[in-house]
Amino acid sequence: MSALLQFEGITKRFGGVPVLRDITLTVEAGTTLGLVGENGAGKSTLMNILAGNLRSDAGRIFWDGRPFAPAGPAEAAAAGIAFVHQELNLFPNLTIAENLFLTRFPRWGRLPWIRRDALGTQTVRWLREVGLEATPETPVERLSAGERQLVEIARALSLEPRLIIFDEPTTSLSDRETRQFFELMSRLRARGLTMIYISHTLDDVLRLSDRVAVLRDGALVAHGPRADFDAARLVTLMVGRSLNQLYPTRACWEQSVPAPAVRPLLEVHGLTQPGVVRNVSFTLHASEVLGLFGLMGAGRSELARMLFGLEPFARGAVQVAGQPLQGNSPRRRLQHGVAFLTEDRREDGLALEASIADNLALVTLRRHARRGSGWLNRSALAEAVRSIRAAVRLTPTARDTAPARTLSGGNQQKVVLGKWLLAEPQVLILDEPTRGIDVGAKFEIYQLIHQRADAGAGVLLISSELEELIGLCDRILVMRRGELVDELRRPDFDRERILRAALHERTAA
Amino acid sequence: MASHHPPRTTNHEPRTPWLVRWLGGEHLVLWLVVLSFVGLLPFTPDLASRENLANLLLTLLPLLVLACGQTVVLITGGIDLSACAIMAVASVVGGLAMNGDTGWLTGSPWAAPVGVLLMLAVGAGLGALNGLSVAVLRMPPFMVTLTTMMAGGGLAIWLIRSETIYNLPPAFNALGGRLALATLITVALAGGAHLLLSRTLLGRWLYAIGHNARMAHISGVPVAGVMLAAYVLSGLLAAAAAVLYTGQAETASPLLGQRLLLDVIAATVIGGTSLFGGRGKVLWTLGGVAFIKLLDNSLNLLNCSFFTITMVKGAVVLAAALLDATRCRLLEAEA
């Protein structure tokens, strides 16, 4: 085997802060390299240098034995490097086929007319390869996040690359799509394609890679065949300390501590919206962390959005602390003490260009304004920001005035969580609060969730990661195709039973 | 503003060149005004004459008031193309009410105050029309205010059949014509807008909506109400500008501010307020307005024709946009 790709002493700084320190790493042709590290460890930066989006400050890259310094993404693509990004880079208004072939439409010779027939057949071929059932003419905006990810992968494959970089490709895929994607990866590997696979799901990395490289704070801290690693060791290497456990325990789970009194906080009766949810009833109690599990498309997020007044429902009733909910706006929900951390922090969680302080203060701004004039008490506001920064342990290096965009994913999520926690909600709805953030930040967010529950709030936690729900919740509800199909208490938590309830669709019907 | 002085020898941040710091500084435009004033002085010594400065200031004031309204709307991510048309309608209505010949209020000692209130009401009303269309009916601000501009411009001419109204109450004319009084009014309005944006709940909400309206809605911001307020405010400030202009000219005319719209938008954007929302300050707008007015004035003094002035202004606005793009890139690279 020969080295297809070599990094030699790659170093990169952003505004004086080193993000990559002297990375030397070899990828053999036909192998898969698993690249892991916390957010901000430098994985994406390293890949962006390889893909021509960034230039390194020092060091060299050898591609196929020759020095390689791509001036831009086009040059990297021409050399045979394809990059499937974590954030989707598709044009939602264009069709799948147009997205795939935007820069190289099949044409009639050199004439500027597109050969629609060839475009269609070629697109169908790549869609079949990734297992997406959609016609080439489907506009991308009609696809789900998972399907868009598959289109992105199809586009990368259609370049017929020699090396393909997957940066967190499964975060927006459903379980079924993830399995299909892994099958695709093994087919590609069998065909001799070289791959770099970046993921926070360590079990997947260990299963799919030949070799594993671990980055921490911009430095390569470990590199070797996958047999040298297990998940626990990877975590230790990534965070630089050993995490005794992945999930915190609550005091009330101990036998010796009496369980808190059961007081219903959020009561949902017969919530129905045709095609989305059907007859959903449940109760969330004070001091309870209630998990909501289901596959993509089961209606979990939609249910949460209905509870927060962002989507309508046809029938049903919702009460908070015995009071029926009034009106249908997030503002009214806040007045009832309900808070909602949305699934997509970039789209509707943060103002990326606004400062960290402004983001943190937004939800509770009214409390610091004088009635009538709206004059803000700036010292009280600054004090609130200071206290919540400490409470969520936001990175101390970021200034209050820096745009939220400059934070890493984990810190951005702490800002979103912080702005809701400032409102001291009695009902906290969290939709995928730890998606795409690193292990250390995850643990801190778990602790914050438990703290809020210990303070008497009810937490409704939606997650695609079953392990997370099992680790954190007092009770788990399972949702399938818009209906609640199972309910388990902590002593009865059973991975298999939950998965079966969530999956068991066609056979049961 | 010491931080803008180039050679800081102690230099704890060695990789930020002074040029970048200066270009990225938020008072860049104010500095450009000073620089161009000094640079133009040798060519047109009249620029610094007492009368000219007074004249410059007098014409700058209403433009600043208008531009403050525009700033508020741009911060929400919208645009108000109808500001100048609202000004024309307010001017005409005020003239119809107050003039000494056929006015509804002729002879009344309350003519001036009632007339001003009437003008402000017209501005607020038309602004509310814009605001309701944008916030409640969810129509695009560009289309809404474009139609208000066209309809308003027509309405102003129709109301007085293309005549110009003279013989306004002297007390009214003094508001815009007496330099000290006009300056006082403008400082109060611009200062109020500045405090509103920087120190109040409404101000923070305006920025939040401009950054990300969906996020603001989910975070409990009453988005529709805040948007409505932005357009009403813009309409009110347009009416206030009408008071100043009309008083200055001592005539009410439907053609008032016909050519002003592009100046207003150009001045606001040159100042640094973003057309995409979320970014803008009254102080920046002051810089933009001063820059545009200085350009107008000096080219006039250099005996340039109207057409030359327009062309030069176009080129300068383009250069300012280029500068803005460059400095955004520089700041991005620094971050």
XYZ file of C-alpha atoms in Angstrom, chain A:
509
model
C 0.000 0.000 0.000
C 1.189 3.479 -0.711
C 0.455 6.777 0.893
C -2.180 8.718 -1.001
C -2.075 11.675 1.313
C 0.507 13.023 3.708
C 0.299 16.012 6.012
C 3.689 17.227 7.102
C 3.973 19.725 9.921
C 0.730 21.517 9.114
C 0.286 24.607 11.289
C -2.471 27.183 11.224
C -3.359 30.175 13.371
C -6.495 32.268 13.440
C -5.748 35.751 14.677
C -2.789 34.555 16.740
C -4.578 31.566 18.253
C -3.016 28.319 17.051
C -5.721 25.964 15.798
C -3.408 23.402 14.241
C 0.017 22.636 15.638
C 2.483 20.705 13.539
C 0.173 17.977 12.274
C 1.962 15.096 10.569
C -0.310 12.341 9.393
C -0.408 9.802 6.555
C -3.429 8.253 4.861
C -2.784 5.088 2.867
C -4.624 4.584 -0.397
C -7.804 2.556 -0.037
C -8.110 2.943 3.720
C -10.537 4.830 5.907
C -9.207 7.242 8.516
C -11.457 8.081 11.452
C -10.763 11.599 12.687
C -12.069 12.501 16.121
C -11.719 15.394 18.537
C -13.851 17.865 20.451
C -15.376 20.754 18.572
C -12.693 23.324 18.047
C -9.959 20.670 18.132
C -9.070 21.523 14.533
C -10.631 18.689 12.530
C -12.610 20.898 10.207
C -9.722 23.337 9.800
C -7.385 20.541 8.753
C -9.921 19.268 6.239
C -10.579 22.769 4.932
C -6.877 23.178 4.247
C -6.895 19.922 2.325
C -10.005 20.941 0.399
C -8.529 24.300 -0.585
C -10.850 26.463 1.527
C -8.021 27.607 3.797
C -4.269 27.958 3.454
C -1.895 26.580 6.092
C 0.657 28.893 7.723
C 3.379 26.267 7.694
C 3.873 22.670 6.633
C 3.224 20.781 3.434
C 0.730 18.367 1.992
C 1.756 15.540 -0.347
C -0.932 14.166 -2.604
C 0.028 11.019 -4.412
C 3.639 11.719 -3.513
C 3.720 15.222 -4.992
C 3.553 18.505 -3.061
C 0.021 19.799 -3.108
C -1.263 23.237 -2.152
C -4.734 23.777 -3.555
C -5.499 27.440 -4.147
C -9.223 26.835 -3.977
C -11.926 24.178 -3.722
C -12.038 23.763 -7.494
C -8.381 22.781 -7.588
C -8.843 20.248 -4.798
C -11.876 18.809 -6.568
C -9.904 18.514 -9.799
C -7.228 16.574 -7.925
C -9.913 14.107 -6.807
C -10.806 15.321 -3.317
C -14.495 15.550 -2.424
C -15.802 17.067 0.797
C -19.205 16.327 2.310
C -19.738 19.166 4.738
C -21.387 19.175 8.114
C -23.489 22.161 7.151
C -25.519 21.617 4.064
C -24.272 23.432 1.008
C -27.114 22.925 -1.407
C -29.261 25.397 -3.289
C -32.738 24.762 -1.910
C -34.474 26.439 -4.836
C -32.834 24.201 -7.433
C -33.631 20.583 -8.215
C -31.536 17.606 -7.130
C -30.135 17.191 -10.652
C -29.221 20.872 -10.909
C -27.472 20.737 -7.551
C -25.463 17.712 -8.609
C -24.318 19.048 -11.945
C -24.376 22.800 -11.409
C -20.816 23.369 -12.574
C -20.714 20.693 -15.256
C -24.060 20.140 -16.912
C -24.002 17.572 -19.713
C -24.366 19.625 -22.891
C -24.764 19.248 -26.613
C -21.099 19.447 -27.547
C -19.960 22.955 -26.765
C -23.368 24.506 -27.229
C -24.894 26.187 -24.198
C -27.901 23.844 -24.072
C -28.296 21.305 -21.309
C -28.962 17.699 -22.259
C -31.932 17.077 -20.012
C -32.044 13.354 -20.788
C -28.402 12.752 -19.876
C -28.802 14.922 -16.784
C -31.726 12.790 -15.636
C -30.116 9.410 -16.186
C -26.828 10.401 -14.597
C -28.606 11.848 -11.558
C -30.755 8.746 -11.113
C -27.597 6.644 -11.092
C -26.065 8.575 -8.202
C -29.326 8.750 -6.284
C -29.638 4.981 -6.521
C -26.071 4.665 -5.275
C -26.882 6.590 -2.082
C -30.309 5.007 -1.735
C -32.441 8.127 -2.042
C -35.861 7.579 -3.521
C -36.617 10.855 -5.240
C -36.823 12.017 -8.825
C -34.009 14.201 -10.207
C -36.513 17.031 -10.731
C -37.445 17.286 -7.044
C -36.522 20.728 -5.669
C -34.129 20.326 -2.768
C -36.304 22.509 -0.512
C -38.928 19.735 -0.467
C -36.470 17.231 0.995
C -35.941 16.524 4.680
C -32.606 17.307 6.281
C -31.590 13.666 6.048
C -32.482 13.448 2.367
C -30.540 16.615 1.662
C -27.524 15.044 3.276
C -27.863 12.122 0.896
C -28.002 14.532 -2.044
C -24.829 16.132 -0.740
C -23.156 12.720 -0.637
C -24.420 11.921 -4.128
C -22.900 15.152 -5.369
C -19.545 14.260 -3.839
C -19.671 10.780 -5.392
C -20.632 12.128 -8.792
C -17.259 13.865 -8.927
C -15.768 10.341 -8.878
C -13.137 11.345 -6.341
C -10.126 9.388 -5.102
C -10.546 10.695 -1.558
C -13.802 11.620 0.102
C -14.080 13.513 3.368
C -17.222 13.000 5.451
C -17.638 15.653 8.153
C -20.369 14.495 10.556
C -22.432 12.985 7.757
C -24.978 11.227 9.964
C -26.132 14.002 12.306
C -29.232 14.729 10.263
C -29.888 11.186 9.036
C -32.595 8.923 10.437
C -31.608 5.505 11.726
C -32.594 3.832 8.488
C -30.717 6.382 6.423
C -27.706 6.012 8.689
C -27.659 2.267 8.166
C -27.935 2.792 4.416
C -25.123 5.273 4.571
C -22.868 2.836 6.412
C -23.630 0.183 3.809
C -22.683 2.697 1.164
C -19.427 3.396 2.967
C -18.502 -0.286 3.022
C -19.320 -0.564 -0.702
C -17.081 2.421 -1.392
C -14.325 0.922 0.702
C -14.576 -2.380 -1.127
C -14.137 -0.424 -4.320
C -10.857 0.978 -2.997
C -11.931 4.559 -2.324
C -9.934 6.363 0.354
C -12.048 8.070 3.004
C -11.691 10.373 5.970
C -14.574 10.044 8.394
C -15.194 12.683 11.049
C -17.814 11.997 13.696
C -18.705 12.455 17.324
C -20.330 9.037 17.383
C -17.269 7.118 18.489
C -18.726 3.637 18.054
C -19.359 4.397 14.390
C -15.827 5.679 13.955
C -14.388 2.543 15.524
C -16.570 0.323 13.388
C -15.956 2.046 10.070
C -12.301 3.106 10.143
C -9.046 1.287 9.529
C -7.037 3.826 11.454
C -8.028 6.477 13.940
C -6.454 9.880 14.591
C -7.323 11.993 17.627
C -6.934 15.781 17.672
C -6.960 17.866 20.810
C -6.447 21.635 20.893
C -4.984 21.540 17.410
C -2.433 18.839 18.101
C -2.427 15.205 17.010
C -2.483 13.336 20.330
C -2.873 9.787 19.077
C -2.843 7.945 15.782
C -2.933 4.226 15.076
C -4.888 1.209 13.865
C -8.383 1.030 15.271
C -7.576 -2.077 17.296
C -5.521 0.194 19.563
C -8.588 2.162 20.630
C -11.885 1.740 22.352
C -14.567 4.357 22.998
C -13.448 5.048 26.553
C -9.838 5.597 25.501
C -10.914 7.879 22.669
C -12.932 10.016 25.052
C -10.010 10.255 27.445
C -7.701 11.282 24.618
C -10.174 13.837 23.247
C -10.860 15.645 26.495
C -7.373 15.170 27.913
C -8.757 13.899 31.194
C -10.675 10.795 31.946
C -14.396 11.214 32.227
C -15.526 8.666 34.749
C -18.937 8.613 33.294
C -20.693 10.029 30.270
C -23.805 11.050 32.152
C -24.235 12.706 35.537
C -26.412 11.025 38.167
C -29.198 12.775 40.002
C -29.310 12.669 43.768
C -32.943 11.543 43.717
C -31.981 8.341 41.908
C -30.206 7.129 45.019
C -32.297 4.857 47.219
C -31.576 6.876 50.324
C -32.989 10.138 48.961
C -36.791 10.313 48.955
C -38.331 10.890 45.526
C -39.736 14.398 45.057
C -43.478 14.806 45.432
C -45.339 14.258 42.196
C -46.837 17.527 41.003
C -48.075 17.776 37.420
C -46.641 20.757 35.546
C -47.437 20.238 31.893
C -50.549 18.291 31.012
C -51.288 17.399 27.419
C -54.642 15.862 26.522
C -55.501 14.357 23.164
C -53.316 16.629 21.053
C -54.117 15.978 17.412
C -53.090 17.503 14.122
C -53.960 15.383 11.079
C -50.880 13.910 9.439
C -48.544 15.035 12.219
C -49.604 13.874 15.673
C -52.548 11.791 16.815
C -54.168 11.810 20.205
C -51.040 12.546 22.220
C -51.593 12.691 25.984
C -48.963 12.841 28.679
C -48.060 14.636 31.868
C -44.734 16.186 32.774
C -44.147 16.519 36.509
C -42.152 18.960 38.557
C -38.490 17.954 38.991
C -38.818 15.392 36.244
C -36.657 14.851 33.168
C -38.975 13.272 30.629
C -37.402 11.870 27.479
C -39.157 11.750 24.147
C -37.686 9.232 21.735
C -38.652 8.502 18.169
C -37.182 8.167 14.719
C -36.913 11.111 12.361
C -40.349 12.005 11.143
C -42.096 10.482 14.156
C -43.399 13.953 15.027
C -41.249 14.726 18.083
C -40.126 18.195 17.014
C -43.551 19.008 15.636
C -45.099 18.107 18.979
C -42.647 20.391 20.760
C -43.368 23.230 18.329
C -47.107 22.833 18.931
C -46.611 22.983 22.680
C -44.679 26.234 22.243
C -47.258 27.809 19.954
C -45.173 27.690 16.784
C -47.421 25.260 14.936
C -51.184 24.856 15.093
C -53.053 21.820 16.325
C -56.588 20.834 15.454
C -57.734 19.267 18.719
C -56.531 18.785 22.237
C -55.783 20.758 25.359
C -52.580 21.819 27.071
C -52.299 22.992 30.659
C -49.308 24.396 32.479
C -49.473 24.152 36.283
C -53.221 23.713 36.048
C -53.765 26.750 33.812
C -54.981 26.204 30.257
C -52.589 27.881 27.804
C -53.800 31.179 26.411
C -53.176 32.402 22.909
C -50.752 30.945 20.470
C -47.471 32.795 20.585
C -44.092 32.050 22.139
C -44.522 35.232 24.172
C -47.587 33.819 25.911
C -45.781 30.526 26.492
C -42.957 32.398 28.167
C -45.457 34.113 30.414
C -46.614 30.642 31.457
C -43.004 29.777 32.257
C -42.394 27.555 29.242
C -39.076 27.707 27.381
C -38.099 25.945 24.171
C -34.640 25.270 22.848
C -35.085 24.503 19.166
C -33.419 21.804 17.159
C -31.617 24.156 14.791
C -29.508 26.613 16.735
C -28.223 28.455 13.669
C -31.622 29.007 12.083
C -33.787 29.846 15.058
C -31.706 29.603 18.178
C -29.150 32.364 17.769
C -28.530 35.677 16.085
C -25.110 34.648 14.817
C -23.948 38.169 14.049
C -25.251 39.656 17.290
C -23.047 39.750 20.352
C -22.922 37.011 22.951
C -24.354 39.376 25.558
C -27.273 40.441 23.344
C -28.094 36.823 22.582
C -28.023 35.852 26.235
C -30.186 38.777 27.317
C -32.872 38.627 24.627
C -35.455 36.379 26.278
C -35.434 38.162 29.624
C -34.836 41.674 28.296
C -38.262 42.893 29.375
C -37.460 42.275 33.039
C -34.723 44.874 32.902
C -36.811 47.522 31.182
C -38.771 50.212 32.964
C -42.498 49.940 32.350
C -43.786 52.502 29.879
C -40.542 53.965 28.606
C -38.738 50.679 28.070
C -35.545 52.262 29.400
C -33.057 49.477 30.091
C -31.191 49.082 33.327
C -27.823 48.330 31.823
C -26.023 47.395 34.998
C -28.709 44.863 35.926
C -28.526 43.528 32.402
C -24.749 43.161 32.545
C -25.054 41.451 35.899
C -27.577 38.953 34.489
C -25.285 38.210 31.547
C -22.322 37.777 33.868
C -24.176 35.382 36.158
C -25.535 33.207 33.358
C -22.140 33.063 31.649
C -20.741 31.646 34.845
C -23.695 29.294 35.319
C -23.398 27.693 31.874
C -19.583 27.873 32.024
C -19.190 29.694 28.758
C -15.598 29.855 27.564
C -13.975 32.751 29.433
C -11.864 33.755 26.430
C -14.845 35.056 24.444
C -15.717 38.669 25.123
C -19.345 39.688 25.720
C -19.248 41.871 22.608
C -17.942 39.165 20.250
C -20.466 37.879 17.701
C -22.009 34.518 18.625
C -20.746 33.223 15.277
C -17.176 33.178 16.584
C -17.985 30.578 19.261
C -17.590 26.842 18.815
C -20.749 24.758 18.475
C -20.740 23.717 22.106
C -20.375 27.263 23.357
C -23.053 28.491 20.960
C -25.412 25.935 22.416
C -24.517 27.096 25.919
C -25.537 30.607 24.871
C -28.911 29.374 23.611
C -29.491 27.302 26.734
C -28.317 30.221 28.871
C -30.797 32.666 27.405
C -33.662 30.318 28.281
C -32.311 29.438 31.721
C -32.205 33.141 32.571
C -36.004 33.064 32.320
C -36.006 30.366 35.036
C -38.659 28.353 33.191
C -40.844 25.869 35.032
C -41.226 23.840 31.848
C -38.115 23.485 29.715
C -38.500 21.828 26.316
C -35.188 20.828 24.747
C -35.061 19.602 21.164
C -31.751 17.848 20.422
C -29.772 20.033 22.836
C -26.445 18.256 22.245
C -26.500 17.725 18.490
C -23.092 18.229 16.922
C -21.314 19.408 20.055
C -18.286 17.921 21.720
C -18.107 15.498 24.621
C -16.990 17.993 27.258
C -19.709 20.504 26.430
C -22.285 17.717 26.305
C -21.531 16.703 29.860
C -21.854 20.271 31.059
C -25.201 20.633 29.307
C -26.382 17.398 30.922
C -25.481 18.828 34.306
C -27.406 22.009 33.558
C -30.468 19.956 32.611
C -30.337 18.114 35.919
C -29.750 21.315 37.864
C -32.870 22.837 36.343
C -34.900 19.740 37.221
C -33.480 19.688 40.753
C -34.677 23.276 41.071
C -38.218 22.052 40.475
C -38.685 22.510 36.750
C -40.010 19.853 34.416
C -37.756 19.100 31.454
C -39.037 17.561 28.239
C -35.948 16.231 26.472
C -36.094 15.245 22.818
C -33.116 13.349 21.441
C -32.201 10.970 18.659
C -29.502 9.513 20.859
C -31.124 6.807 22.894
C -28.070 6.464 25.140
C -28.445 10.086 26.106
C -32.085 9.667 27.114
C -31.329 6.503 29.075
C -28.484 8.285 30.817
C -30.425 11.407 31.757
C -34.146 10.790 32.080
C -36.512 9.749 34.826
C -39.028 8.492 32.298
C -39.028 7.972 28.524
C -41.927 8.238 26.107
C -41.601 6.572 22.715
C -43.228 8.132 19.699
C -43.945 6.472 16.391
C -45.669 8.062 13.420
C -47.324 10.771 15.460
C -48.464 8.592 18.349
C -47.109 7.778 21.780
C -46.580 4.024 21.752
C -44.685 3.229 24.932
C -43.683 4.643 28.275
C -40.864 3.419 30.525
C -39.737 4.414 34.003
C -36.089 4.614 34.917
C -35.816 1.179 36.599
C -37.349 -0.430 33.497
C -35.219 1.321 30.873
C -34.495 -1.194 28.157
C -32.668 -0.188 25.009
C -34.112 -2.967 22.951
C -37.699 -2.424 24.035
C -37.483 1.290 23.247
C -35.971 0.730 19.840
C -38.502 -1.943 19.029
C -41.348 0.361 19.994
C -39.924 3.176 17.871
C -39.218 0.989 14.835
C -41.995 -1.537 14.936
C -44.178 0.027 12.354
C -45.312 -1.999 9.413
C -45.363 -5.370 11.145
C -47.646 -4.056 13.849
C -50.106 -2.457 11.484
